[in-house]
Amino acid sequence: MAHVEGSHHVTLSVGHAQEDVDFHVKILGMRFIKRTVLFDGSLPIYHLYYSNADGDPSSVVTTFPWAQAGQFGTRGTNQAREVLLSVPEGSLDFWSHRLATHDVEVTDVERFDRRRLAFRHPSGIEYVFVPNTGDPRTGHAGHGVPPEHAIHGIHGVGLHVTTPDRMVEFADESFFAQGAPVEEGDVAALRIGDAKFGNHLEITVNRRDDQGTWRYGAGTHHHFAWNVSDLRNQDDVKFAIEGAGYTDISELKDRKYFKSVYVRTPAGALFELAVTHPEGGWTCDESPHELGSRFQLPEQFEHRREEIFGKLEPIVI
């Protein structure tokens, strides 16, 4: 029976590569696990991967640094907006102090009767720390972030929409939402799939902002990926979505570390149906302790390695 397990990764279009590395590694303490390039098109653009200690699929944040190419996006409505990350219960004071120490403006917010921390990536993308009890995913202790405060992984994704009913209907009838949405003001929250953590979808009514851009462009989300476990289930989920009339959906694309199908949702946000490659995923080209240490290229670009590497921004991990 077709199903979604939970989150797999989130992919963002950010500004410059070094500031992105410094933000995720030196400030957030995440593990750098992969340095490769965008598979689509011919323009050399980094694709950088960050995760928790174990590289769990539901912990991975990946980025395309587009500022080097002069491409910038516009945040607005009818697009994904917030990166929701799960942190240990009781860690928010630590993170509030740490972010402020690194000159990151941080704000206390309350949602669903719980305190959260809101802050921004250097490119302007909105991040939110959500405290959770019992999240079994192991945070990466790095750059002064101790294990008891380290980021578990993805909590979910926040979308902004003009017509929330269409997205709630899609999630409920075609994207395996669990139960009725929980509402607070202009926000409706759902859980997608069977996972106990990392599968939250929050939909905010936003009729103030202009339409956000969907193309590649620094400062915006590109897509949010959901884990569909295996290729047969991926086909079943795709056919179920298409059968409901949502036909803006791609054919299978091989991303080396996972195989993907993309669907444009009624909210405008691009969702990915991802299956981790059965031969190791992130470790198919590097051992677990070597992750992120070498510049990896898709096979079709390998003959251009020296040329491509020479065109990319130099980064220090």
PDB file of C-alpha atoms in Angstrom, residues 41-297:
ATOM      1  CA  GLY A  41      21.838  22.054 -16.441  1.00  0.00           C
ATOM      2  CA  SER A  42      25.442  22.803 -17.351  1.00  0.00           C
ATOM      3  CA  LEU A  43      26.298  25.728 -15.032  1.00  0.00           C
ATOM      4  CA  PRO A  44      28.716  24.610 -12.288  1.00  0.00           C
ATOM      5  CA  ILE A  45      27.005  25.258  -8.945  1.00  0.00           C
ATOM      6  CA  TYR A  46      27.905  23.564  -5.674  1.00  0.00           C
ATOM      7  CA  HIS A  47      25.492  21.169  -4.008  1.00  0.00           C
ATOM      8  CA  LEU A  48      26.456  21.052  -0.314  1.00  0.00           C
ATOM      9  CA  TYR A  49      25.043  18.624   2.266  1.00  0.00           C
ATOM     10  CA  TYR A  50      24.795  18.949   6.068  1.00  0.00           C
ATOM     11  CA  SER A  51      23.337  16.475   8.582  1.00  0.00           C
ATOM     12  CA  ASN A  52      23.233  15.188  12.126  1.00  0.00           C
ATOM     13  CA  ALA A  53      25.877  12.780  13.491  1.00  0.00           C
ATOM     14  CA  ASP A  54      24.630   9.734  11.592  1.00  0.00           C
ATOM     15  CA  GLY A  55      23.590  11.327   8.311  1.00  0.00           C
ATOM     16  CA  ASP A  56      19.992  10.220   8.824  1.00  0.00           C
ATOM     17  CA  PRO A  57      17.975  11.097   5.702  1.00  0.00           C
ATOM     18  CA  SER A  58      15.510  13.001   7.898  1.00  0.00           C
ATOM     19  CA  SER A  59      18.316  15.264   9.118  1.00  0.00           C
ATOM     20  CA  VAL A  60      19.842  16.462   5.867  1.00  0.00           C
ATOM     21  CA  VAL A  61      19.878  20.090   4.730  1.00  0.00           C
ATOM     22  CA  THR A  62      21.317  20.604   1.237  1.00  0.00           C
ATOM     23  CA  THR A  63      22.106  23.889  -0.477  1.00  0.00           C
ATOM     24  CA  PHE A  64      22.838  25.425  -3.876  1.00  0.00           C
ATOM     25  CA  PRO A  65      24.908  28.642  -3.479  1.00  0.00           C
ATOM     26  CA  TRP A  66      23.524  30.749  -6.328  1.00  0.00           C
ATOM     27  CA  ALA A  67      25.024  34.167  -5.550  1.00  0.00           C
ATOM     28  CA  GLN A  68      28.175  33.303  -7.520  1.00  0.00           C
ATOM     29  CA  ALA A  69      25.995  32.967 -10.631  1.00  0.00           C
ATOM     30  CA  GLY A  70      24.095  36.179  -9.873  1.00  0.00           C
ATOM     31  CA  GLN A  71      20.738  34.438  -9.452  1.00  0.00           C
ATOM     32  CA  PHE A  72      18.518  35.637  -6.632  1.00  0.00           C
ATOM     33  CA  GLY A  73      14.998  34.605  -5.681  1.00  0.00           C
ATOM     34  CA  THR A  74      12.097  36.376  -3.984  1.00  0.00           C
ATOM     35  CA  ARG A  75      10.526  35.047  -0.804  1.00  0.00           C
ATOM     36  CA  GLY A  76       6.772  35.396  -0.846  1.00  0.00           C
ATOM     37  CA  THR A  77       3.560  33.479  -0.618  1.00  0.00           C
ATOM     38  CA  ASN A  78       2.710  30.206  -2.371  1.00  0.00           C
ATOM     39  CA  GLN A  79       6.117  28.720  -1.627  1.00  0.00           C
ATOM     40  CA  ALA A  80       8.009  26.926   1.139  1.00  0.00           C
ATOM     41  CA  ARG A  81       9.388  29.443   3.647  1.00  0.00           C
ATOM     42  CA  GLU A  82      10.528  28.003   6.999  1.00  0.00           C
ATOM     43  CA  VAL A  83      13.170  25.358   7.686  1.00  0.00           C
ATOM     44  CA  LEU A  84      11.941  23.688  10.897  1.00  0.00           C
ATOM     45  CA  LEU A  85      14.720  21.902  12.810  1.00  0.00           C
ATOM     46  CA  SER A  86      14.284  19.650  15.849  1.00  0.00           C
ATOM     47  CA  VAL A  87      16.445  20.378  18.895  1.00  0.00           C
ATOM     48  CA  PRO A  88      16.438  18.763  22.358  1.00  0.00           C
ATOM     49  CA  GLU A  89      13.915  19.935  24.899  1.00  0.00           C
ATOM     50  CA  GLY A  90      15.568  22.449  27.214  1.00  0.00           C
ATOM     51  CA  SER A  91      18.163  23.594  24.682  1.00  0.00           C
ATOM     52  CA  LEU A  92      16.594  26.865  23.535  1.00  0.00           C
ATOM     53  CA  ASP A  93      18.426  29.075  26.055  1.00  0.00           C
ATOM     54  CA  PHE A  94      21.729  27.605  24.879  1.00  0.00           C
ATOM     55  CA  TRP A  95      20.834  28.257  21.250  1.00  0.00           C
ATOM     56  CA  SER A  96      19.511  31.753  21.902  1.00  0.00           C
ATOM     57  CA  HIS A  97      22.815  32.710  23.522  1.00  0.00           C
ATOM     58  CA  ARG A  98      24.936  30.949  20.895  1.00  0.00           C
ATOM     59  CA  LEU A  99      23.147  32.531  17.941  1.00  0.00           C
ATOM     60  CA  ALA A 100      23.382  35.990  19.511  1.00  0.00           C
ATOM     61  CA  THR A 101      27.083  35.436  20.192  1.00  0.00           C
ATOM     62  CA  HIS A 102      27.558  34.777  16.475  1.00  0.00           C
ATOM     63  CA  ASP A 103      25.650  37.970  15.585  1.00  0.00           C
ATOM     64  CA  VAL A 104      22.599  36.072  14.366  1.00  0.00           C
ATOM     65  CA  GLU A 105      19.398  37.910  15.269  1.00  0.00           C
ATOM     66  CA  VAL A 106      17.153  35.472  17.136  1.00  0.00           C
ATOM     67  CA  THR A 107      13.537  35.871  18.271  1.00  0.00           C
ATOM     68  CA  ASP A 108      11.453  33.920  20.761  1.00  0.00           C
ATOM     69  CA  VAL A 109       8.137  32.880  19.224  1.00  0.00           C
ATOM     70  CA  GLU A 110       5.258  30.795  20.520  1.00  0.00           C
ATOM     71  CA  ARG A 111       3.336  28.339  18.402  1.00  0.00           C
ATOM     72  CA  PHE A 112       0.903  25.661  19.548  1.00  0.00           C
ATOM     73  CA  ASP A 113       1.628  26.690  23.166  1.00  0.00           C
ATOM     74  CA  ARG A 114       5.330  25.936  22.802  1.00  0.00           C
ATOM     75  CA  ARG A 115       8.341  28.239  22.727  1.00  0.00           C
ATOM     76  CA  ARG A 116      10.475  28.253  19.584  1.00  0.00           C
ATOM     77  CA  LEU A 117      13.425  30.226  18.240  1.00  0.00           C
ATOM     78  CA  ALA A 118      13.238  32.007  14.897  1.00  0.00           C
ATOM     79  CA  PHE A 119      16.323  33.232  13.038  1.00  0.00           C
ATOM     80  CA  ARG A 120      17.615  33.527   9.477  1.00  0.00           C
ATOM     81  CA  HIS A 121      20.264  32.066   7.226  1.00  0.00           C
ATOM     82  CA  PRO A 122      22.697  34.715   5.899  1.00  0.00           C
ATOM     83  CA  SER A 123      20.753  34.606   2.609  1.00  0.00           C
ATOM     84  CA  GLY A 124      17.534  35.491   4.464  1.00  0.00           C
ATOM     85  CA  ILE A 125      15.873  32.064   4.553  1.00  0.00           C
ATOM     86  CA  GLU A 126      13.822  31.596   7.723  1.00  0.00           C
ATOM     87  CA  TYR A 127      14.895  28.908  10.211  1.00  0.00           C
ATOM     88  CA  VAL A 128      13.000  27.795  13.322  1.00  0.00           C
ATOM     89  CA  PHE A 129      14.269  25.636  16.203  1.00  0.00           C
ATOM     90  CA  VAL A 130      11.480  23.446  17.599  1.00  0.00           C
ATOM     91  CA  PRO A 131      12.194  21.627  20.914  1.00  0.00           C
ATOM     92  CA  ASN A 132      11.257  17.938  21.073  1.00  0.00           C
ATOM     93  CA  THR A 133      11.376  15.298  23.797  1.00  0.00           C
ATOM     94  CA  GLY A 134      12.386  11.757  22.895  1.00  0.00           C
ATOM     95  CA  ASP A 135      13.726  12.450  19.399  1.00  0.00           C
ATOM     96  CA  PRO A 136      16.081   9.456  18.933  1.00  0.00           C
ATOM     97  CA  ARG A 137      18.161  10.976  16.133  1.00  0.00           C
ATOM     98  CA  THR A 138      21.700  11.793  17.278  1.00  0.00           C
ATOM     99  CA  GLY A 139      22.840  15.384  16.960  1.00  0.00           C
ATOM    100  CA  HIS A 140      26.322  16.232  15.739  1.00  0.00           C
ATOM    101  CA  ALA A 141      28.485  17.775  18.437  1.00  0.00           C
ATOM    102  CA  GLY A 142      30.785  20.175  16.638  1.00  0.00           C
ATOM    103  CA  HIS A 143      32.304  23.655  16.920  1.00  0.00           C
ATOM    104  CA  GLY A 144      31.286  24.120  20.542  1.00  0.00           C
ATOM    105  CA  VAL A 145      27.807  22.565  20.308  1.00  0.00           C
ATOM    106  CA  PRO A 146      27.629  19.851  23.006  1.00  0.00           C
ATOM    107  CA  PRO A 147      25.723  16.587  22.386  1.00  0.00           C
ATOM    108  CA  GLU A 148      22.884  17.520  24.732  1.00  0.00           C
ATOM    109  CA  HIS A 149      22.024  20.568  22.616  1.00  0.00           C
ATOM    110  CA  ALA A 150      22.917  19.343  19.113  1.00  0.00           C
ATOM    111  CA  ILE A 151      20.330  19.430  16.307  1.00  0.00           C
ATOM    112  CA  HIS A 152      18.467  16.120  15.956  1.00  0.00           C
ATOM    113  CA  GLY A 153      17.429  16.727  12.364  1.00  0.00           C
ATOM    114  CA  ILE A 154      14.487  18.083  10.403  1.00  0.00           C
ATOM    115  CA  HIS A 155      11.259  18.829  12.279  1.00  0.00           C
ATOM    116  CA  GLY A 156       9.375  19.725   9.117  1.00  0.00           C
ATOM    117  CA  VAL A 157       8.652  22.526   6.690  1.00  0.00           C
ATOM    118  CA  GLY A 158       6.582  25.693   6.803  1.00  0.00           C
ATOM    119  CA  LEU A 159       4.629  26.750   3.702  1.00  0.00           C
ATOM    120  CA  HIS A 160       2.995  30.116   3.030  1.00  0.00           C
ATOM    121  CA  VAL A 161      -0.152  30.055   0.894  1.00  0.00           C
ATOM    122  CA  THR A 162      -3.013  32.250  -0.243  1.00  0.00           C
ATOM    123  CA  THR A 163      -5.570  29.402  -0.336  1.00  0.00           C
ATOM    124  CA  PRO A 164      -4.831  26.951   2.503  1.00  0.00           C
ATOM    125  CA  ASP A 165      -7.828  24.714   1.872  1.00  0.00           C
ATOM    126  CA  ARG A 166      -6.348  23.469  -1.406  1.00  0.00           C
ATOM    127  CA  MET A 167      -3.088  22.442   0.268  1.00  0.00           C
ATOM    128  CA  VAL A 168      -4.834  20.828   3.236  1.00  0.00           C
ATOM    129  CA  GLU A 169      -7.004  18.866   0.800  1.00  0.00           C
ATOM    130  CA  PHE A 170      -3.914  17.735  -1.146  1.00  0.00           C
ATOM    131  CA  ALA A 171      -2.121  16.645   2.031  1.00  0.00           C
ATOM    132  CA  ASP A 172      -5.160  14.895   3.451  1.00  0.00           C
ATOM    133  CA  GLU A 173      -6.413  13.124   0.340  1.00  0.00           C
ATOM    134  CA  SER A 174      -3.258  12.594  -1.747  1.00  0.00           C
ATOM    135  CA  PHE A 175      -0.181  12.989   0.464  1.00  0.00           C
ATOM    136  CA  PHE A 176      -0.823  10.708   3.422  1.00  0.00           C
ATOM    137  CA  ALA A 177      -1.496  13.230   6.194  1.00  0.00           C
ATOM    138  CA  GLN A 178      -2.197  11.625   9.558  1.00  0.00           C
ATOM    139  CA  GLY A 179      -5.399  12.889  11.156  1.00  0.00           C
ATOM    140  CA  ALA A 180      -7.067  16.284  11.019  1.00  0.00           C
ATOM    141  CA  PRO A 181      -4.998  19.493  10.969  1.00  0.00           C
ATOM    142  CA  VAL A 182      -4.335  21.339  14.218  1.00  0.00           C
ATOM    143  CA  GLU A 183      -5.105  25.032  13.801  1.00  0.00           C
ATOM    144  CA  GLU A 184      -3.819  28.123  15.566  1.00  0.00           C
ATOM    145  CA  GLY A 185      -4.703  31.483  14.092  1.00  0.00           C
ATOM    146  CA  ASP A 186      -3.542  31.553  10.475  1.00  0.00           C
ATOM    147  CA  VAL A 187      -1.531  28.315  10.794  1.00  0.00           C
ATOM    148  CA  ALA A 188      -2.664  24.728  10.179  1.00  0.00           C
ATOM    149  CA  ALA A 189      -0.308  21.897  11.160  1.00  0.00           C
ATOM    150  CA  LEU A 190      -0.333  18.370   9.774  1.00  0.00           C
ATOM    151  CA  ARG A 191       1.869  15.307  10.051  1.00  0.00           C
ATOM    152  CA  ILE A 192       2.808  13.491   6.862  1.00  0.00           C
ATOM    153  CA  GLY A 193       3.456   9.761   6.925  1.00  0.00           C
ATOM    154  CA  ASP A 194       4.283   7.306   9.670  1.00  0.00           C
ATOM    155  CA  ALA A 195       7.480   8.687  11.243  1.00  0.00           C
ATOM    156  CA  LYS A 196       7.327   9.805  14.864  1.00  0.00           C
ATOM    157  CA  PHE A 197       9.676  12.749  14.273  1.00  0.00           C
ATOM    158  CA  GLY A 198      10.578  15.005  11.370  1.00  0.00           C
ATOM    159  CA  ASN A 199       7.317  14.873   9.430  1.00  0.00           C
ATOM    160  CA  HIS A 200       5.550  18.132  10.311  1.00  0.00           C
ATOM    161  CA  LEU A 201       3.932  20.298   7.667  1.00  0.00           C
ATOM    162  CA  GLU A 202       2.849  23.784   8.766  1.00  0.00           C
ATOM    163  CA  ILE A 203       0.687  25.864   6.431  1.00  0.00           C
ATOM    164  CA  THR A 204       0.472  29.624   7.045  1.00  0.00           C
ATOM    165  CA  VAL A 205      -2.155  31.795   5.347  1.00  0.00           C
ATOM    166  CA  ASN A 206      -0.261  34.669   3.729  1.00  0.00           C
ATOM    167  CA  ARG A 207      -2.183  37.065   1.503  1.00  0.00           C
ATOM    168  CA  ARG A 208       0.128  40.017   2.244  1.00  0.00           C
ATOM    169  CA  ASP A 209       3.226  39.055   0.291  1.00  0.00           C
ATOM    170  CA  ASP A 210       3.541  38.858  -3.468  1.00  0.00           C
ATOM    171  CA  GLN A 211       3.965  35.513  -5.183  1.00  0.00           C
ATOM    172  CA  GLY A 212       7.371  34.038  -4.368  1.00  0.00           C
ATOM    173  CA  THR A 213       9.672  32.718  -7.077  1.00  0.00           C
ATOM    174  CA  TRP A 214       9.925  28.988  -7.806  1.00  0.00           C
ATOM    175  CA  ARG A 215      13.080  28.919  -9.931  1.00  0.00           C
ATOM    176  CA  TYR A 216      16.608  28.631  -8.607  1.00  0.00           C
ATOM    177  CA  GLY A 217      17.569  31.841  -6.826  1.00  0.00           C
ATOM    178  CA  ALA A 218      19.507  32.710  -3.675  1.00  0.00           C
ATOM    179  CA  GLY A 219      17.368  33.279  -0.595  1.00  0.00           C
ATOM    180  CA  THR A 220      14.595  30.787  -1.305  1.00  0.00           C
ATOM    181  CA  HIS A 221      13.613  27.158  -0.779  1.00  0.00           C
ATOM    182  CA  HIS A 222      13.913  24.916  -3.791  1.00  0.00           C
ATOM    183  CA  HIS A 223      12.191  21.745  -2.580  1.00  0.00           C
ATOM    184  CA  PHE A 224      11.327  19.609   0.419  1.00  0.00           C
ATOM    185  CA  ALA A 225      11.897  15.857   0.074  1.00  0.00           C
ATOM    186  CA  TRP A 226       9.817  13.108   1.658  1.00  0.00           C
ATOM    187  CA  ASN A 227      11.057   9.560   2.227  1.00  0.00           C
ATOM    188  CA  VAL A 228       9.093   6.954   0.271  1.00  0.00           C
ATOM    189  CA  SER A 229      11.372   4.023   1.227  1.00  0.00           C
ATOM    190  CA  ASP A 230      11.725   2.073  -2.043  1.00  0.00           C
ATOM    191  CA  LEU A 231      11.161   2.389  -5.778  1.00  0.00           C
ATOM    192  CA  ARG A 232       7.997   0.302  -5.909  1.00  0.00           C
ATOM    193  CA  ASN A 233       6.399   2.431  -3.212  1.00  0.00           C
ATOM    194  CA  GLN A 234       7.655   5.551  -4.976  1.00  0.00           C
ATOM    195  CA  ASP A 235       5.765   4.452  -8.106  1.00  0.00           C
ATOM    196  CA  ASP A 236       2.648   3.742  -6.051  1.00  0.00           C
ATOM    197  CA  VAL A 237       2.762   7.171  -4.417  1.00  0.00           C
ATOM    198  CA  LYS A 238       3.351   8.860  -7.772  1.00  0.00           C
ATOM    199  CA  PHE A 239       0.451   7.010  -9.409  1.00  0.00           C
ATOM    200  CA  ALA A 240      -1.839   7.900  -6.494  1.00  0.00           C
ATOM    201  CA  ILE A 241      -0.970  11.595  -6.822  1.00  0.00           C
ATOM    202  CA  GLU A 242      -1.395  11.566 -10.598  1.00  0.00           C
ATOM    203  CA  GLY A 243      -4.641   9.636 -10.266  1.00  0.00           C
ATOM    204  CA  ALA A 244      -6.023  12.406  -8.080  1.00  0.00           C
ATOM    205  CA  GLY A 245      -5.354  14.881 -10.891  1.00  0.00           C
ATOM    206  CA  TYR A 246      -2.075  16.401  -9.725  1.00  0.00           C
ATOM    207  CA  THR A 247      -0.201  15.785 -12.947  1.00  0.00           C
ATOM    208  CA  ASP A 248       2.553  18.396 -12.587  1.00  0.00           C
ATOM    209  CA  ILE A 249       4.938  15.612 -11.612  1.00  0.00           C
ATOM    210  CA  SER A 250       8.295  14.566 -13.037  1.00  0.00           C
ATOM    211  CA  GLU A 251       9.712  11.319 -14.277  1.00  0.00           C
ATOM    212  CA  LEU A 252      12.283   9.460 -12.160  1.00  0.00           C
ATOM    213  CA  LYS A 253      15.603  11.293 -11.778  1.00  0.00           C
ATOM    214  CA  ASP A 254      18.790   9.594 -10.544  1.00  0.00           C
ATOM    215  CA  ARG A 255      20.590  11.849  -8.055  1.00  0.00           C
ATOM    216  CA  LYS A 256      23.311   9.269  -7.285  1.00  0.00           C
ATOM    217  CA  TYR A 257      22.634   9.264  -3.534  1.00  0.00           C
ATOM    218  CA  PHE A 258      18.882   8.906  -3.996  1.00  0.00           C
ATOM    219  CA  LYS A 259      16.324   8.567  -6.773  1.00  0.00           C
ATOM    220  CA  SER A 260      13.670  11.218  -7.017  1.00  0.00           C
ATOM    221  CA  VAL A 261      10.333  12.262  -8.429  1.00  0.00           C
ATOM    222  CA  TYR A 262       9.135  15.867  -8.046  1.00  0.00           C
ATOM    223  CA  VAL A 263       5.581  17.174  -7.736  1.00  0.00           C
ATOM    224  CA  ARG A 264       4.405  20.790  -7.693  1.00  0.00           C
ATOM    225  CA  THR A 265       1.838  21.104  -4.897  1.00  0.00           C
ATOM    226  CA  PRO A 266      -1.236  23.373  -4.838  1.00  0.00           C
ATOM    227  CA  ALA A 267       0.702  25.557  -2.379  1.00  0.00           C
ATOM    228  CA  GLY A 268       3.353  26.192  -5.017  1.00  0.00           C
ATOM    229  CA  ALA A 269       5.982  24.365  -2.964  1.00  0.00           C
ATOM    230  CA  LEU A 270       7.921  21.664  -4.795  1.00  0.00           C
ATOM    231  CA  PHE A 271       7.843  18.279  -3.030  1.00  0.00           C
ATOM    232  CA  GLU A 272      10.214  15.444  -3.819  1.00  0.00           C
ATOM    233  CA  LEU A 273       9.526  11.732  -3.395  1.00  0.00           C
ATOM    234  CA  ALA A 274      12.964  10.382  -2.493  1.00  0.00           C
ATOM    235  CA  VAL A 275      14.386   6.868  -2.224  1.00  0.00           C
ATOM    236  CA  THR A 276      17.864   6.539  -0.735  1.00  0.00           C
ATOM    237  CA  HIS A 277      20.175   4.583  -3.037  1.00  0.00           C
ATOM    238  CA  PRO A 278      20.239   0.987  -1.757  1.00  0.00           C
ATOM    239  CA  GLU A 279      24.022   0.792  -2.120  1.00  0.00           C
ATOM    240  CA  GLY A 280      24.885   3.101   0.714  1.00  0.00           C
ATOM    241  CA  GLY A 281      23.275   6.457  -0.007  1.00  0.00           C
ATOM    242  CA  TRP A 282      25.751   9.141   1.115  1.00  0.00           C
ATOM    243  CA  THR A 283      28.438   6.447   1.598  1.00  0.00           C
ATOM    244  CA  CYS A 284      28.343   5.070  -1.961  1.00  0.00           C
ATOM    245  CA  ASP A 285      31.448   7.146  -2.809  1.00  0.00           C
ATOM    246  CA  GLU A 286      32.951   7.902   0.624  1.00  0.00           C
ATOM    247  CA  SER A 287      33.267   5.858   3.800  1.00  0.00           C
ATOM    248  CA  PRO A 288      31.208   7.039   6.801  1.00  0.00           C
ATOM    249  CA  HIS A 289      34.183   8.725   8.492  1.00  0.00           C
ATOM    250  CA  GLU A 290      35.313  10.388   5.219  1.00  0.00           C
ATOM    251  CA  LEU A 291      31.980  12.015   4.361  1.00  0.00           C
ATOM    252  CA  GLY A 292      32.416  15.469   2.854  1.00  0.00           C
ATOM    253  CA  SER A 293      36.181  15.235   2.549  1.00  0.00           C
ATOM    254  CA  ARG A 294      36.371  14.901  -1.253  1.00  0.00           C
ATOM    255  CA  PHE A 295      34.809  16.806  -4.134  1.00  0.00           C
ATOM    256  CA  GLN A 296      32.344  14.422  -5.778  1.00  0.00           C
ATOM    257  CA  LEU A 297      30.971  14.752  -9.295  1.00  0.00           C
TER     258      LEU A 297
END
